[in-house]
Short mmCIF file of C-alpha atoms in Angstrom, two decimals:
data_model
loop_
_atom_site.label_atom_id
_atom_site.label_comp_id
_atom_site.label_asym_id
_atom_site.label_seq_id
_atom_site.Cartn_x
_atom_site.Cartn_y
_atom_site.Cartn_z
CA MET A 148 0.00 0.00 0.00
CA ALA A 149 1.39 3.40 -0.97
CA ALA A 150 2.60 5.78 1.73
CA GLY A 151 -0.09 8.26 2.69
CA ALA A 152 -2.91 6.03 1.40
CA SER A 153 -5.98 5.51 3.55
CA LYS A 154 -5.62 2.51 5.85
CA LEU A 155 -7.95 0.68 8.21
CA CYS A 156 -6.39 1.23 11.62
CA LEU A 157 -7.37 -1.03 14.52
CA VAL A 158 -6.90 0.94 17.73
CA THR A 159 -6.78 -0.86 21.06
CA GLY A 160 -7.01 1.37 24.12
CA ALA A 161 -9.30 3.90 22.42
CA THR A 162 -10.95 4.67 25.77
CA GLY A 163 -7.58 5.53 27.31
CA TYR A 164 -5.56 8.73 27.47
CA VAL A 165 -3.42 8.38 24.33
CA GLY A 166 -5.82 6.21 22.32
CA GLY A 167 -8.71 8.62 22.81
CA ARG A 168 -6.60 11.38 21.27
CA LEU A 169 -5.06 9.28 18.52
CA VAL A 170 -8.37 8.23 16.96
CA PRO A 171 -9.42 11.75 15.83
CA ARG A 172 -5.87 12.34 14.58
CA LEU A 173 -6.05 9.22 12.38
CA LEU A 174 -9.46 10.25 11.08
CA ALA A 175 -8.13 13.72 10.23
CA ASP A 176 -5.30 12.03 8.28
CA GLY A 177 -7.90 10.25 6.14
CA HIS A 178 -7.66 6.80 7.70
CA ARG A 179 -10.55 4.54 8.64
CA VAL A 180 -10.61 3.47 12.27
CA ARG A 181 -11.89 0.42 14.12
CA CYS A 182 -11.77 0.47 17.93
CA LEU A 183 -11.52 -2.71 20.00
CA VAL A 184 -12.91 -1.92 23.46
CA ARG A 185 -14.29 -3.91 26.36
CA SER A 186 -17.10 -1.42 26.98
CA PRO A 187 -18.38 0.27 23.79
CA GLU A 188 -20.70 2.35 25.99
CA LYS A 189 -17.67 4.41 27.05
CA LEU A 190 -17.37 5.70 23.48
CA ARG A 191 -21.03 6.63 23.14
CA ASP A 192 -20.55 10.34 23.78
CA VAL A 193 -17.15 11.04 22.20
CA PRO A 194 -17.38 13.46 19.25
CA TRP A 195 -15.98 10.95 16.72
CA ARG A 196 -18.17 7.97 17.68
CA ASP A 197 -20.17 7.94 14.42
CA GLN A 198 -17.00 8.03 12.31
CA VAL A 199 -15.51 4.75 13.55
CA GLU A 200 -16.31 1.05 13.75
CA VAL A 201 -16.57 -0.26 17.29
CA ALA A 202 -15.82 -3.89 18.11
CA ARG A 203 -16.55 -5.24 21.57
CA GLY A 204 -13.87 -7.46 23.01
CA ASP A 205 -10.98 -8.00 25.37
CA LEU A 206 -7.38 -8.52 24.28
CA LEU A 207 -7.36 -11.74 26.30
CA ASP A 208 -10.17 -13.09 24.09
CA ALA A 209 -8.48 -14.55 21.00
CA ASP A 210 -11.76 -14.84 19.08
CA ALA A 211 -12.59 -11.16 19.64
CA VAL A 212 -9.08 -10.08 18.64
CA ARG A 213 -9.21 -12.28 15.52
CA ALA A 214 -12.50 -10.74 14.43
CA ALA A 215 -11.25 -7.20 15.08
CA CYS A 216 -8.03 -7.79 13.09
CA ASP A 217 -9.90 -9.04 10.03
CA GLY A 218 -9.27 -6.64 7.15
CA ALA A 219 -7.19 -4.19 9.19
CA ASP A 220 -3.94 -2.74 7.84
CA VAL A 221 -2.41 -1.29 11.02
CA LEU A 222 -2.75 -2.37 14.66
CA PHE A 223 -2.14 0.25 17.34
CA TYR A 224 -1.35 -1.50 20.62
CA LEU A 225 -1.97 1.11 23.34
CA VAL A 226 -3.01 -0.91 26.38
CA HIS A 227 -1.42 -2.26 29.52
CA SER A 228 -2.82 -3.74 32.72
CA LEU A 229 -0.98 -1.53 35.19
CA ARG A 230 -3.70 -1.30 37.84
CA GLN A 231 -4.52 -4.99 38.00
CA LYS A 232 -2.79 -7.63 40.10
CA GLY A 233 -0.39 -9.74 38.09
CA PHE A 234 -0.32 -7.09 35.34
CA ASN A 235 2.92 -8.40 33.85
CA ASP A 236 1.35 -11.80 33.18
CA LEU A 237 -1.80 -10.19 31.74
CA ASP A 238 0.31 -7.95 29.49
CA ARG A 239 2.35 -10.92 28.30
CA ARG A 240 -0.74 -12.95 27.44
CA SER A 241 -2.63 -10.13 25.71
CA ALA A 242 0.44 -9.12 23.66
CA SER A 243 0.98 -12.72 22.57
CA ILE A 244 -2.63 -13.03 21.43
CA ALA A 245 -2.50 -9.72 19.56
CA ALA A 246 0.80 -10.66 17.87
CA ARG A 247 -0.50 -14.04 16.77
CA GLU A 248 -3.84 -12.78 15.45
CA ALA A 249 -2.27 -9.79 13.68
CA GLU A 250 0.08 -12.15 11.81
CA ARG A 251 -2.76 -14.49 10.89
CA ALA A 252 -4.90 -11.60 9.61
CA GLY A 253 -2.10 -10.28 7.39
CA ILE A 254 -1.86 -6.92 9.15
CA SER A 255 1.02 -4.98 7.61
CA ARG A 256 2.13 -2.88 10.61
CA ILE A 257 1.95 -2.92 14.42
CA VAL A 258 2.60 0.31 16.33
CA TYR A 259 3.19 0.10 20.08
CA LEU A 260 3.78 2.86 22.63
CA GLY A 261 6.23 1.69 25.29
CA GLY A 262 8.56 3.36 27.77
CA VAL A 263 12.11 4.67 27.50
CA HIS A 264 14.46 2.46 29.49
CA PRO A 265 18.23 1.94 29.77
CA ALA A 266 19.79 -0.86 27.74
CA SER A 267 21.30 -2.44 30.87
CA GLY A 268 20.65 -2.46 34.59
CA GLU A 269 17.66 -3.43 36.69
CA LEU A 270 14.28 -2.15 35.49
CA SER A 271 11.14 -1.54 37.51
CA GLU A 272 8.43 -4.18 37.14
CA HIS A 273 6.38 -1.68 35.11
CA LEU A 274 9.16 -0.89 32.62
CA ARG A 275 10.21 -4.53 32.44
CA SER A 276 6.67 -5.49 31.43
CA ARG A 277 6.48 -2.71 28.84
CA ALA A 278 9.79 -3.82 27.35
CA GLU A 279 8.65 -7.45 27.25
CA VAL A 280 5.46 -6.49 25.39
CA GLY A 281 7.60 -4.67 22.84
CA GLU A 282 9.78 -7.74 22.32
CA ILE A 283 6.71 -9.97 21.86
CA LEU A 284 5.30 -7.66 19.20
CA LEU A 285 8.65 -7.27 17.45
CA GLY A 286 8.84 -11.06 17.21
CA SER A 287 5.33 -11.41 15.78
CA GLY A 288 6.36 -11.65 12.14
CA VAL A 289 4.48 -8.39 11.49
CA PRO A 290 6.66 -5.28 10.94
CA THR A 291 6.47 -3.46 14.27
CA ALA A 292 7.43 0.01 15.44
CA VAL A 293 7.92 0.27 19.21
CA LEU A 294 7.89 3.96 20.13
CA GLN A 295 9.41 4.45 23.58
CA ALA A 296 8.54 7.63 25.49
CA ALA A 297 9.44 8.82 28.97
CA VAL A 298 7.25 11.40 30.76
CA ILE A 299 4.32 12.49 28.57
CA ILE A 300 3.25 16.09 29.16
CA GLY A 301 -0.31 17.02 28.27
CA SER A 302 -3.53 18.11 29.94
CA GLY A 303 -4.94 15.15 31.81
CA SER A 304 -1.92 12.83 31.60
CA ALA A 305 -0.98 11.02 34.82
CA SER A 306 2.61 12.28 34.59
CA PHE A 307 1.47 15.88 34.14
CA GLU A 308 -1.10 15.68 36.95
CA MET A 309 1.53 14.30 39.32
CA LEU A 310 3.95 17.09 38.39
CA ARG A 311 1.23 19.74 38.56
CA TYR A 312 -0.13 18.92 42.00
CA LEU A 313 3.26 18.27 43.60
CA THR A 314 4.44 21.68 42.42
CA GLU A 315 1.29 23.65 43.20
CA ARG A 316 0.66 22.19 46.66
CA LEU A 317 4.21 21.99 48.01
CA PRO A 318 6.09 25.32 47.98
CA VAL A 319 8.69 23.59 50.17
CA MET A 320 9.30 19.88 49.69
CA VAL A 321 11.60 17.13 50.85
CA THR A 322 12.93 15.52 47.68
CA PRO A 323 14.33 11.98 47.31
CA ARG A 324 17.28 11.08 45.12
CA TRP A 325 15.20 10.17 42.05
CA VAL A 326 14.07 13.81 41.73
CA ARG A 327 17.62 14.64 40.61
CA ASN A 328 17.70 12.03 37.84
CA ARG A 329 17.53 13.27 34.26
CA VAL A 330 14.30 12.98 32.28
CA GLN A 331 13.51 13.70 28.62
CA PRO A 332 9.79 14.62 28.62
CA ILE A 333 7.72 14.77 25.44
CA ALA A 334 4.53 16.67 24.64
CA VAL A 335 1.50 14.48 23.98
CA ARG A 336 0.99 16.25 20.64
CA ASP A 337 4.43 15.02 19.51
CA VAL A 338 3.66 11.49 20.71
CA LEU A 339 0.48 11.53 18.59
CA HIS A 340 2.47 12.81 15.61
CA TYR A 341 4.94 9.91 15.78
CA LEU A 342 2.20 7.33 16.31
CA ALA A 343 0.22 8.53 13.30
CA ALA A 344 3.33 8.90 11.12
CA ALA A 345 4.36 5.31 11.89
CA THR A 346 1.54 4.05 9.65
CA ASP A 347 3.73 4.95 6.66
CA LEU A 348 6.96 3.26 7.77
CA PRO A 349 8.57 0.99 5.15
CA ALA A 350 7.79 -2.71 5.51
CA ASP A 351 11.39 -3.57 6.37
CA VAL A 352 11.37 -1.46 9.54
CA ASN A 353 10.95 -3.71 12.58
CA ARG A 354 12.55 -2.05 15.59
CA SER A 355 12.18 0.28 18.55
CA PHE A 356 12.65 4.05 18.52
CA ASP A 357 13.18 6.33 21.51
CA ILE A 358 11.06 9.47 21.20
CA GLY A 359 11.56 12.54 23.37
CA GLY A 360 11.24 16.29 23.40
CA PRO A 361 14.12 18.74 22.89
CA ASP A 362 14.82 19.23 26.62
CA VAL A 363 16.67 16.98 29.05
CA LEU A 364 15.88 18.04 32.62
CA THR A 365 15.90 16.70 36.14
CA TYR A 366 12.51 16.19 37.73
CA ALA A 367 13.40 19.07 40.07
CA ASP A 368 14.01 21.26 36.99
CA MET A 369 10.62 20.21 35.66
CA MET A 370 8.89 21.26 38.88
CA ASN A 371 10.60 24.65 38.94
CA THR A 372 9.85 25.25 35.25
CA TYR A 373 6.21 24.34 35.88
CA ALA A 374 6.12 26.85 38.74
CA GLU A 375 7.50 29.59 36.46
CA VAL A 376 4.98 28.89 33.70
CA ALA A 377 2.10 28.73 36.21
CA GLY A 378 3.16 32.02 37.84
CA LEU A 379 4.17 30.42 41.15
CA PRO A 380 7.19 31.32 43.30
CA ARG A 381 10.24 29.15 42.86
CA ARG A 382 9.90 25.92 44.84
CA ARG A 383 12.33 25.21 47.66
CA MET A 384 13.65 21.64 47.75
CA LEU A 385 15.38 19.89 50.62
CA PRO A 386 17.23 16.84 49.24
CA VAL A 387 17.39 13.66 51.32
CA LYS A 388 18.68 10.15 50.61
CA VAL A 389 16.30 8.06 52.68
CA LEU A 390 12.93 8.59 50.95
CA SER A 391 12.40 5.47 48.82
CA PRO A 392 10.18 5.24 45.72
CA GLU A 393 7.72 3.20 47.79
CA LEU A 394 7.44 5.95 50.41
CA SER A 395 7.25 8.56 47.65
CA SER A 396 4.27 6.74 46.14
CA TYR A 397 2.38 7.01 49.46
CA TRP A 398 3.13 10.72 49.59
CA ILE A 399 1.96 11.23 46.01
CA ASN A 400 -1.19 9.27 46.83
CA ILE A 401 -1.99 11.86 49.52
CA VAL A 402 -0.91 15.07 47.76
CA THR A 403 -2.00 14.45 44.16
CA PRO A 404 -5.09 12.95 42.43
CA VAL A 405 -2.94 10.09 41.11
CA PRO A 406 -3.56 6.93 43.18
CA ARG A 407 -0.66 4.87 44.47
CA SER A 408 -1.43 2.06 42.00
CA ILE A 409 -0.37 4.43 39.21
CA GLY A 410 2.00 6.74 41.09
CA ALA A 411 4.25 3.91 42.27
CA PRO A 412 5.09 2.59 38.75
CA LEU A 413 5.59 6.16 37.49
CA ILE A 414 8.13 6.86 40.25
CA GLN A 415 9.84 3.49 39.88
CA SER A 416 10.31 4.30 36.20
CA LEU A 417 12.29 7.39 37.24
CA ILE A 418 14.76 5.45 39.40
CA ASN A 419 16.81 5.14 36.20
CA GLU A 420 17.41 8.17 34.03
CA ALA A 421 14.64 8.36 31.44
CA VAL A 422 16.64 9.80 28.53
CA CYS A 423 16.56 8.71 24.88
CA SER A 424 19.51 6.43 24.11
CA ASP A 425 18.99 6.53 20.33
CA HIS A 426 18.22 9.61 18.30
CA ASP A 427 17.61 8.29 14.80
CA VAL A 428 13.80 8.38 14.78
CA GLY A 429 14.12 11.37 12.45
CA ASP A 430 15.75 9.12 9.84
CA GLN A 431 12.48 7.21 9.45
CA LEU A 432 9.74 9.55 10.70
CA PRO A 433 9.46 13.26 9.89
CA PRO A 434 9.51 15.66 12.84
CA PRO A 435 6.26 17.42 13.85
CA GLU A 436 5.40 20.53 11.88
CA GLY A 437 7.25 23.42 13.50
CA GLY A 438 9.60 21.06 15.33
CA LEU A 439 9.41 19.29 18.68
CA THR A 440 7.57 21.07 21.50
CA SER A 441 9.72 22.37 24.34
CA PHE A 442 8.87 21.34 27.88
CA ARG A 443 7.97 24.92 28.77
CA GLU A 444 5.57 25.23 25.84
CA ALA A 445 4.06 21.81 26.54
CA VAL A 446 3.27 22.89 30.11
CA ALA A 447 1.80 26.19 28.90
CA MET A 448 -0.40 24.41 26.35
CA ALA A 449 -1.63 21.93 28.94
CA LEU A 450 -2.52 24.68 31.40
CA ARG A 451 -4.40 26.63 28.73
CA LYS A 452 -6.49 23.56 27.90
CA ILE A 453 -7.29 22.99 31.57
CA GLN A 454 -8.30 26.63 32.04
CA ARG A 455 -10.55 26.51 28.98
CA GLY A 456 -12.12 23.18 29.91
CA GLU A 457 -10.84 21.58 26.69
CA VAL A 458 -9.28 18.41 28.12
CA GLU A 459 -10.16 15.66 25.62
CA THR A 460 -8.98 12.65 27.64
CA ARG A 461 -7.49 12.04 31.08
CA TRP A 462 -5.47 9.27 32.71
CA ALA A 463 -8.54 8.47 34.83
CA ASP A 464 -10.61 7.67 31.73
CA ALA A 465 -8.81 4.35 31.37
CA SER A 466 -9.86 2.86 34.72
CA PRO A 467 -10.80 -0.81 34.36
CA THR A 468 -14.45 -1.75 34.51
CA GLY A 469 -15.94 -4.42 36.73
CA ALA A 470 -16.21 -8.01 35.61
CA PRO A 471 -19.27 -8.58 33.37
CA TRP A 472 -20.48 -11.51 35.43
CA GLU A 473 -20.76 -9.47 38.63
CA ALA A 474 -24.15 -8.15 39.73
CA LEU A 475 -25.45 -4.82 38.46
CA PRO A 476 -27.83 -2.43 40.25
CA THR A 477 -30.49 -3.18 37.63
CA ASP A 478 -30.41 -6.93 38.28
CA PRO A 479 -33.63 -8.27 39.87
CA PRO A 480 -33.51 -9.26 43.56
CA TRP A 481 -33.82 -12.94 42.71
CA SER A 482 -30.60 -12.89 40.64
CA GLY A 483 -28.62 -13.70 43.78
CA GLY A 484 -27.07 -11.83 46.69
CA THR A 485 -28.17 -8.95 48.88
CA VAL A 486 -28.77 -5.52 47.39
CA TYR A 487 -29.04 -2.53 49.76
CA ARG A 488 -30.77 0.63 48.49
CA ASP A 489 -31.27 4.12 49.85
CA VAL A 490 -33.97 5.84 47.79
CA ARG A 491 -34.95 9.50 48.19
CA GLU A 492 -37.12 11.78 46.08
CA GLY A 493 -38.09 15.41 45.92
CA ALA A 494 -40.36 17.69 43.88
CA SER A 495 -39.28 21.01 42.41
CA LYS A 496 -41.02 23.95 40.78
CA SER A 497 -37.99 24.31 38.54
CA SER A 498 -38.07 22.90 35.03
CA PRO A 499 -36.63 19.41 34.38
CA GLU A 500 -33.92 21.11 32.31
CA ASP A 501 -32.83 23.26 35.27
CA VAL A 502 -32.69 20.30 37.63
CA TRP A 503 -30.77 18.22 35.08
CA ARG A 504 -28.22 20.98 34.60
CA VAL A 505 -27.37 20.76 38.30
CA VAL A 506 -27.24 16.95 38.16
CA GLU A 507 -24.89 16.95 35.18
CA GLY A 508 -22.68 19.56 36.83
CA ILE A 509 -22.25 17.59 40.05
CA GLY A 510 -18.83 16.83 41.51
CA GLY A 511 -15.48 18.46 40.94
CA ARG A 512 -15.48 22.09 42.03
CA ASN A 513 -19.28 22.14 42.34
CA GLY A 514 -19.14 19.45 45.03
CA TRP A 515 -21.81 16.94 45.91
CA TYR A 516 -24.53 19.17 47.40
CA SER A 517 -24.26 17.35 50.69
CA PHE A 518 -22.43 17.46 54.02
CA PRO A 519 -18.97 18.62 52.81
CA LEU A 520 -17.03 17.37 55.84
CA ALA A 521 -18.45 13.86 55.54
CA TRP A 522 -17.44 13.63 51.86
CA ALA A 523 -14.00 15.09 52.59
CA VAL A 524 -13.32 12.62 55.42
CA ARG A 525 -14.49 9.68 53.28
CA GLY A 526 -12.25 10.90 50.46
CA TRP A 527 -9.20 11.08 52.74
CA ILE A 528 -9.90 7.61 54.12
CA ASP A 529 -10.03 6.31 50.56
CA ARG A 530 -6.75 7.99 49.66
CA LEU A 531 -5.03 6.54 52.73
CA ALA A 532 -6.30 3.11 51.69
CA GLY A 533 -4.72 3.57 48.25
CA GLY A 534 -7.92 4.58 46.46
CA VAL A 535 -8.65 7.47 44.12
CA GLY A 536 -10.28 9.77 46.69
CA LEU A 537 -12.07 12.92 45.59
CA ARG A 538 -9.21 14.60 43.73
CA ARG A 539 -9.81 13.33 40.20
CA GLY A 540 -12.41 16.04 39.62
CA ARG A 541 -14.11 16.24 36.23
CA ARG A 542 -12.95 16.30 32.63
CA ASP A 543 -15.35 19.16 31.77
CA PRO A 544 -16.93 21.55 34.32
CA GLN A 545 -20.41 21.33 32.76
CA ARG A 546 -20.75 18.29 30.52
CA LEU A 547 -20.47 14.59 31.28
CA ARG A 548 -20.17 11.62 28.98
CA THR A 549 -20.27 7.89 29.51
CA GLY A 550 -16.93 6.64 30.85
CA ASP A 551 -15.88 9.93 32.45
CA ALA A 552 -14.15 9.77 35.82
CA LEU A 553 -15.96 11.97 38.34
CA ASP A 554 -14.08 12.23 41.65
CA TRP A 555 -14.32 8.67 43.06
CA TRP A 556 -17.16 7.76 40.70
CA ARG A 557 -17.29 6.82 37.02
CA VAL A 558 -20.15 7.63 34.65
CA GLU A 559 -21.48 4.18 33.79
CA LYS A 560 -24.65 5.23 32.00
CA MET A 561 -26.22 8.53 31.04
CA GLU A 562 -29.45 9.36 29.26
CA GLU A 563 -29.28 13.05 28.42
CA GLY A 564 -31.73 15.12 30.40
CA ARG A 565 -33.13 12.35 32.56
CA PHE A 566 -30.78 9.70 34.01
CA LEU A 567 -27.23 9.39 35.36
CA ARG A 568 -25.68 6.28 36.88
CA LEU A 569 -22.34 6.56 38.65
CA ARG A 570 -20.26 3.55 39.65
CA ALA A 571 -18.08 3.91 42.75
CA GLU A 572 -14.34 3.34 42.37
CA MET A 573 -13.52 3.95 46.03
CA LYS A 574 -12.22 1.22 48.29
CA VAL A 575 -15.32 -0.53 49.67
CA PRO A 576 -16.09 -4.17 50.54
CA GLY A 577 -18.56 -4.54 47.70
CA ARG A 578 -19.85 -2.65 44.66
CA ALA A 579 -21.69 0.67 44.83
CA TRP A 580 -23.63 2.95 42.50
CA LEU A 581 -25.44 6.26 42.71
CA GLU A 582 -28.37 6.81 40.34
CA LEU A 583 -29.80 10.30 39.76
CA SER A 584 -32.89 10.80 37.61
CA VAL A 585 -35.12 13.71 36.62
CA GLU A 586 -38.67 13.47 35.27
CA PRO A 587 -41.26 16.08 34.29
CA ALA A 588 -44.00 16.54 36.87
CA TYR A 589 -47.05 18.73 37.24
CA GLY A 590 -45.80 22.26 37.85
CA GLY A 591 -42.10 21.38 37.54
CA ALA A 592 -39.91 18.31 37.94
CA ARG A 593 -39.41 15.28 40.15
CA TYR A 594 -35.93 14.28 41.24
CA ARG A 595 -35.10 10.72 42.35
CA GLN A 596 -31.88 9.55 43.93
CA CYS A 597 -30.93 5.93 44.63
CA ALA A 598 -27.75 4.70 46.30
CA VAL A 599 -27.15 1.00 45.61
CA PHE A 600 -24.70 -1.27 47.43
CA ILE A 601 -23.98 -4.96 46.80
CA PRO A 602 -21.88 -6.22 49.73
CA ARG A 603 -18.97 -8.63 49.45
CA GLY A 604 -18.83 -11.04 52.37
CA LEU A 605 -19.63 -10.29 56.00
CA LEU A 606 -17.45 -7.17 55.98
CA GLY A 607 -19.65 -5.70 53.22
CA HIS A 608 -22.80 -6.10 55.32
CA VAL A 609 -21.09 -4.60 58.37
CA TYR A 610 -19.90 -1.66 56.26
CA TRP A 611 -23.41 -0.86 55.03
CA TRP A 612 -24.96 -0.93 58.49
CA CYS A 613 -22.14 1.21 59.89
CA VAL A 614 -22.67 3.98 57.31
CA ALA A 615 -26.48 3.69 57.07
CA PRO A 616 -27.11 6.03 60.05
CA PHE A 617 -25.37 8.84 58.19
CA HIS A 618 -27.42 8.48 54.99
CA GLY A 619 -30.08 10.90 56.15
CA LEU A 620 -27.47 13.58 56.66
CA VAL A 621 -25.54 12.83 53.45
CA PHE A 622 -28.17 11.71 50.92
CA GLY A 623 -31.14 13.55 52.40
CA GLY A 624 -29.24 16.83 52.36
CA MET A 625 -28.11 16.06 48.82
CA VAL A 626 -31.70 16.00 47.53
CA ARG A 627 -32.57 19.28 49.21
CA ARG A 628 -29.48 21.10 48.01
CA ILE A 629 -29.67 19.88 44.43
CA LEU A 630 -33.27 21.10 44.17
CA GLY A 631 -32.30 24.33 45.90
CA ALA A 632 -29.45 24.93 43.44
CA ALA A 633 -31.86 24.29 40.54
CA SER A 634 -34.29 26.89 41.88
CA ARG A 635 -31.47 29.44 42.10
CA GLY A 636 -30.53 28.78 38.50
CA GLU A 637 -26.86 27.95 39.12
CA PRO A 638 -24.73 25.25 40.79
CA ASP A 639 -24.17 25.86 44.48
CA ARG A 640 -20.37 26.00 44.54
CA ARG A 641 -20.29 26.39 48.31
CA CYS A 642 -21.14 22.71 48.81
#
């Protein structure tokens, strides 16, 4: 196939941070796109949904991968199982299945985004797994380009959020030794450029490429540069030698929105210097138009997008869903197991549209229209337990879409103007949802709120009965304040 010709690109990880931004880039380049996702519902509200094929399936399901590969020209492998136990084994198995099925289907190119790592020395478990996936794909028999990046800087990326919150919240900080290691960050826009350009690599290219921006900095330099760009005073750093990556991950879990399950691998990847060891990517792939983006400009661009509410994807968007065989809040009572519910309703003289606007704007800076201290304490408990807490916020201050992370919830289902179901991703002994619905009623609207909890074991039942006495304060107040905010015509940001 001639370079530049339209290709059918199979994108795995399209609901994730990089994949969700790559798809519109491929479409703009004139390619056709097929997305292999476990939960197609998460793509329902993205702007490009009607321009792509969507195939339901998991990379561990060989039949689903085989069907998705049929007729495709390029496979983009953009997934990893970082947050799941035994992720290295899962990554190995899924990469092996993808490699085998891509070769059987006659796919002409695999493109994989891995991590920069030194050629020798001990690697973190995270980087070791990423490198192993690259080797599996390179040995598939399909020409493969493994693009290896270090810290990716862009609005919503886990690396950027970690850098942002550490710098903004800690004017004086105790810094471990890894903060003085050198890093070669790259702007997400340049990562997308290289990924898209790799579709036109010659068939004889089967190798890895290190990709990085024009600046090589220490992590301390990155924090101080961020402070300058954000208009903050220069940060004071007190170096120590005793703070290990493991202890650092606990600290990041408390200070930033990034949970320890993600923060720990990110820090462990910085134990070694994350600097490009080869620089010949330009011999095969053209540089981005206007050249590579400097770290300073990448930070400025990310901050502008955040301020304008134009963050397309975030690290939190890629959180794994629950197993399909587990109970759902819509399952009938006879389907097995105990289901606890707290149902509350209220009538409003406001229009359904006004009530829905408050419902869709819930969370993030607008809060939860409830007892603020109770939510804050629960959020801190979750963070200390290694959960996501309340700091993930929202992708957009006004609009939600299926799959969005919303503080410690995730939008599982949304019917515009009438129904919102949120699935809890906090640490609880069971599974929990919060359903908010709005219906027209005589003289205004009726609002209904249902908290659902399916306990796991005895501890789950004990948990529910321990928190049940506080539901009147938390959920009862929530109904009153949501309806009150609707009557005032604007979200109540004090809550």
